[in-house]
Amino acid sequence: MDRQTTRISPADIDRQREFCEQIHERSAALPTPPLAFVDTYGCQQNEADSERIRGYLASMGYGFTESEEAADAIVINTCAIREHAEDRVLGNVGALVHAKRRHPGQIICLCGCMAQEPQVAEKIRQSYRHVDLVFGPHALWKFPELFCRVLTRRGRVFDIADEPGSIAEGIPVVRQSGIKGWVSIMYGCNNFCSYCIVPYVRGRERSRKPEDVLAEVKALADEGYRDITLLGQNVNSYGKDLGLDIDFADLLERIDAIPGDFLIRFMTSHPKDASQKLFETMARCKKVAPAFHLPFQAGSDRILKAMNRVYDRAGYLDKVRRLREQVPDVVITSDVIVGFPGETTPEFEETLSLIEEVRFDALFTFIYSPREGTPAASMPDPMSRAEKQANFQRLVDVQNVISAEKHAAYVGKTLRCLIDGVSEDAGSALTARTPGNRLVRVADGDASLVGQFRDVEITAANTWSLFGKLAGQG
Ligand code: SAH
Ligand code: SF4
Ligand code: F3S
């Protein structure tokens, strides 16, 4: 059972609502409603967290802006996955000192994964004194209380205690889209891949109760959401901590049974837990999109072992084969790291050959970035940055050819796509997504179609996207 996981009680969430009301009264007394700017970095988990921060802010009487100058409160929800991401955040936070000088009452909050790293929190404490509130993912549920403390006492507040992690239900949410919804099904990670910071900042794996997940999906379906993504760092270990005899495949099956016209997606899957049962469930469930994000990270067995990924190349290739056997039209995407400490060029070439063997529809490619406190950060890393960069470029070139070939194969086909927006490109009217989540630029149609499934005939393609027209429109 989930002995380690603290479930935040409804009474504790009610208390947070009281803080919201308290702040709401202050907001209502102002001549115009105060404004908040929520700036989000990182993965979908952070996007989902930001929707809850917005939910709380709306309950506090805040409106929203995208302008740092206009904002009375700025919340920066950060990502710690790579150094580059952190540097960008620190640069932007540093620059906020000017906005605040012009707007002295402004409250600046930094939250998310970087805030949970002790050395970052310390740096903010010492050198970024214009930041008023720092809290990690573990403290998100009590944001109103922390914010209220800053507002009423004008002191700086830090809530960055490390813990295995909790689950809080009933936090208000303001979603960014009325078509696509994120639903976290679990939090944290137990895998400790040797390069990765996530388990240190997001705590241990813990699953939401199936009835809570089902209720959230049902509410989204009832509101007309068309594309629902189940989120977790490793969705395939859903339920292991619940002791309820339900696994991720069972959960998918139950979500698939919820009435409504919507697609179900999920991410991310760790290859070690992507099971035959899951592949068979995907093949059977009508609403589950034929899309699978299955990060492989490296093609060499020695590097996979050093990464603590606990599968080998042959095992990975076997999963891909079995997935395609069950879901023949599945779109497979992946993550890969170039330049892990000690990776030689022949080992890197095994990554290239794996890419050529699998032929992914798209890849997210990263150059290894050392993260303080992870085992890989103290491994010898003799390869120069320039060599890693050259390997990285070779990989991108190989994948671009594959992506273009994969996309070219769509030309002439008609697919039921979700129209998800108005195109900002001069040559197209709308954007849409195929069931496998490939981007389509649609030549015709207007904004009234956004949020609808339409048959789109694919007429052209390049490396990055497909081009099409509404089928039956001449
Ligand atoms: N939980 C997901 C991925 C989370 S992070 C999974 O296990 O697949 C997203 C991606 O960032 C990872 O898949 C990995 O490719 C990359 N990544 C993580 N840590 C990194 C690091 N230190 N340097 C470079 N890339 C990294
Ligand atoms: Fe990081 Fe590995 Fe966990 Fe993914 S599975 S979040 S890469 S430790
Ligand atoms: Fe980044 Fe945290 Fe997600 S480190 S990738 S925002 S879990």
JSON list of N, CA and C in Angstrom, two decimals, residues 2 14 20 57 141 147 186 224 245 275-276 329 332 383 402 407 424 455-456:
[
{"chain": "A", "resi": 2, "resn": "ASP", "atom": "N", "xyz": [0.20, 2.39, -0.18]},
{"chain": "A", "resi": 2, "resn": "ASP", "atom": "CA", "xyz": [0.95, 3.64, -0.34]},
{"chain": "A", "resi": 2, "resn": "ASP", "atom": "C", "xyz": [1.26, 4.29, 1.00]},
{"chain": "A", "resi": 14, "resn": "ASP", "atom": "N", "xyz": [-9.41, 22.78, 1.88]},
{"chain": "A", "resi": 14, "resn": "ASP", "atom": "CA", "xyz": [-10.40, 23.81, 2.25]},
{"chain": "A", "resi": 14, "resn": "ASP", "atom": "C", "xyz": [-9.72, 25.01, 2.89]},
{"chain": "A", "resi": 20, "resn": "CYS", "atom": "N", "xyz": [-7.44, 31.72, -0.23]},
{"chain": "A", "resi": 20, "resn": "CYS", "atom": "CA", "xyz": [-7.82, 32.31, -1.52]},
{"chain": "A", "resi": 20, "resn": "CYS", "atom": "C", "xyz": [-8.90, 33.38, -1.30]},
{"chain": "A", "resi": 57, "resn": "LEU", "atom": "N", "xyz": [-4.80, 31.26, -8.43]},
{"chain": "A", "resi": 57, "resn": "LEU", "atom": "CA", "xyz": [-4.73, 32.72, -8.63]},
{"chain": "A", "resi": 57, "resn": "LEU", "atom": "C", "xyz": [-6.10, 33.28, -9.01]},
{"chain": "A", "resi": 141, "resn": "TRP", "atom": "N", "xyz": [0.53, 22.60, -3.45]},
{"chain": "A", "resi": 141, "resn": "TRP", "atom": "CA", "xyz": [-0.85, 22.57, -2.94]},
{"chain": "A", "resi": 141, "resn": "TRP", "atom": "C", "xyz": [-1.10, 23.68, -1.92]},
{"chain": "A", "resi": 147, "resn": "PHE", "atom": "N", "xyz": [1.56, 32.45, -0.51]},
{"chain": "A", "resi": 147, "resn": "PHE", "atom": "CA", "xyz": [1.37, 33.73, -1.20]},
{"chain": "A", "resi": 147, "resn": "PHE", "atom": "C", "xyz": [0.78, 34.76, -0.23]},
{"chain": "A", "resi": 186, "resn": "MET", "atom": "N", "xyz": [-0.15, 10.17, -12.13]},
{"chain": "A", "resi": 186, "resn": "MET", "atom": "CA", "xyz": [0.81, 9.85, -11.07]},
{"chain": "A", "resi": 186, "resn": "MET", "atom": "C", "xyz": [1.89, 10.93, -11.03]},
{"chain": "A", "resi": 224, "resn": "GLY", "atom": "N", "xyz": [-16.43, 18.75, -23.38]},
{"chain": "A", "resi": 224, "resn": "GLY", "atom": "CA", "xyz": [-16.14, 18.79, -24.81]},
{"chain": "A", "resi": 224, "resn": "GLY", "atom": "C", "xyz": [-14.66, 18.74, -25.16]},
{"chain": "A", "resi": 245, "resn": "ASP", "atom": "N", "xyz": [-4.90, -3.80, -7.29]},
{"chain": "A", "resi": 245, "resn": "ASP", "atom": "CA", "xyz": [-5.04, -4.70, -8.43]},
{"chain": "A", "resi": 245, "resn": "ASP", "atom": "C", "xyz": [-5.50, -3.96, -9.69]},
{"chain": "A", "resi": 275, "resn": "SER", "atom": "N", "xyz": [4.34, -3.03, -21.44]},
{"chain": "A", "resi": 275, "resn": "SER", "atom": "CA", "xyz": [4.07, -4.48, -21.46]},
{"chain": "A", "resi": 275, "resn": "SER", "atom": "C", "xyz": [3.24, -4.90, -22.67]},
{"chain": "A", "resi": 276, "resn": "GLN", "atom": "N", "xyz": [3.30, -6.19, -22.95]},
{"chain": "A", "resi": 276, "resn": "GLN", "atom": "CA", "xyz": [2.47, -6.78, -23.99]},
{"chain": "A", "resi": 276, "resn": "GLN", "atom": "C", "xyz": [0.99, -6.49, -23.70]},
{"chain": "A", "resi": 329, "resn": "ASP", "atom": "N", "xyz": [-0.35, 0.89, -37.30]},
{"chain": "A", "resi": 329, "resn": "ASP", "atom": "CA", "xyz": [-0.15, 2.27, -37.78]},
{"chain": "A", "resi": 329, "resn": "ASP", "atom": "C", "xyz": [0.40, 3.19, -36.68]},
{"chain": "A", "resi": 332, "resn": "ILE", "atom": "N", "xyz": [5.61, 6.24, -33.54]},
{"chain": "A", "resi": 332, "resn": "ILE", "atom": "CA", "xyz": [6.52, 6.06, -32.40]},
{"chain": "A", "resi": 332, "resn": "ILE", "atom": "C", "xyz": [7.51, 7.22, -32.36]},
{"chain": "A", "resi": 383, "resn": "MET", "atom": "N", "xyz": [35.07, 13.28, -23.75]},
{"chain": "A", "resi": 383, "resn": "MET", "atom": "CA", "xyz": [34.80, 13.79, -25.11]},
{"chain": "A", "resi": 383, "resn": "MET", "atom": "C", "xyz": [34.54, 15.30, -25.08]},
{"chain": "A", "resi": 402, "resn": "ILE", "atom": "N", "xyz": [14.68, 10.63, -42.11]},
{"chain": "A", "resi": 402, "resn": "ILE", "atom": "CA", "xyz": [13.65, 9.63, -41.77]},
{"chain": "A", "resi": 402, "resn": "ILE", "atom": "C", "xyz": [12.30, 10.33, -41.57]},
{"chain": "A", "resi": 407, "resn": "HIS", "atom": "N", "xyz": [6.85, 11.31, -43.28]},
{"chain": "A", "resi": 407, "resn": "HIS", "atom": "CA", "xyz": [5.79, 12.26, -43.60]},
{"chain": "A", "resi": 407, "resn": "HIS", "atom": "C", "xyz": [5.35, 12.12, -45.05]},
{"chain": "A", "resi": 424, "resn": "GLU", "atom": "N", "xyz": [-0.91, 30.33, -37.96]},
{"chain": "A", "resi": 424, "resn": "GLU", "atom": "CA", "xyz": [-0.26, 31.64, -38.04]},
{"chain": "A", "resi": 424, "resn": "GLU", "atom": "C", "xyz": [0.56, 31.76, -39.32]},
{"chain": "A", "resi": 455, "resn": "ASP", "atom": "N", "xyz": [-12.18, 15.08, -41.58]},
{"chain": "A", "resi": 455, "resn": "ASP", "atom": "CA", "xyz": [-11.33, 14.32, -42.50]},
{"chain": "A", "resi": 455, "resn": "ASP", "atom": "C", "xyz": [-10.46, 15.30, -43.27]},
{"chain": "A", "resi": 456, "resn": "VAL", "atom": "N", "xyz": [-9.16, 15.07, -43.22]},
{"chain": "A", "resi": 456, "resn": "VAL", "atom": "CA", "xyz": [-8.23, 15.95, -43.92]},
{"chain": "A", "resi": 456, "resn": "VAL", "atom": "C", "xyz": [-7.44, 15.11, -44.92]}
]
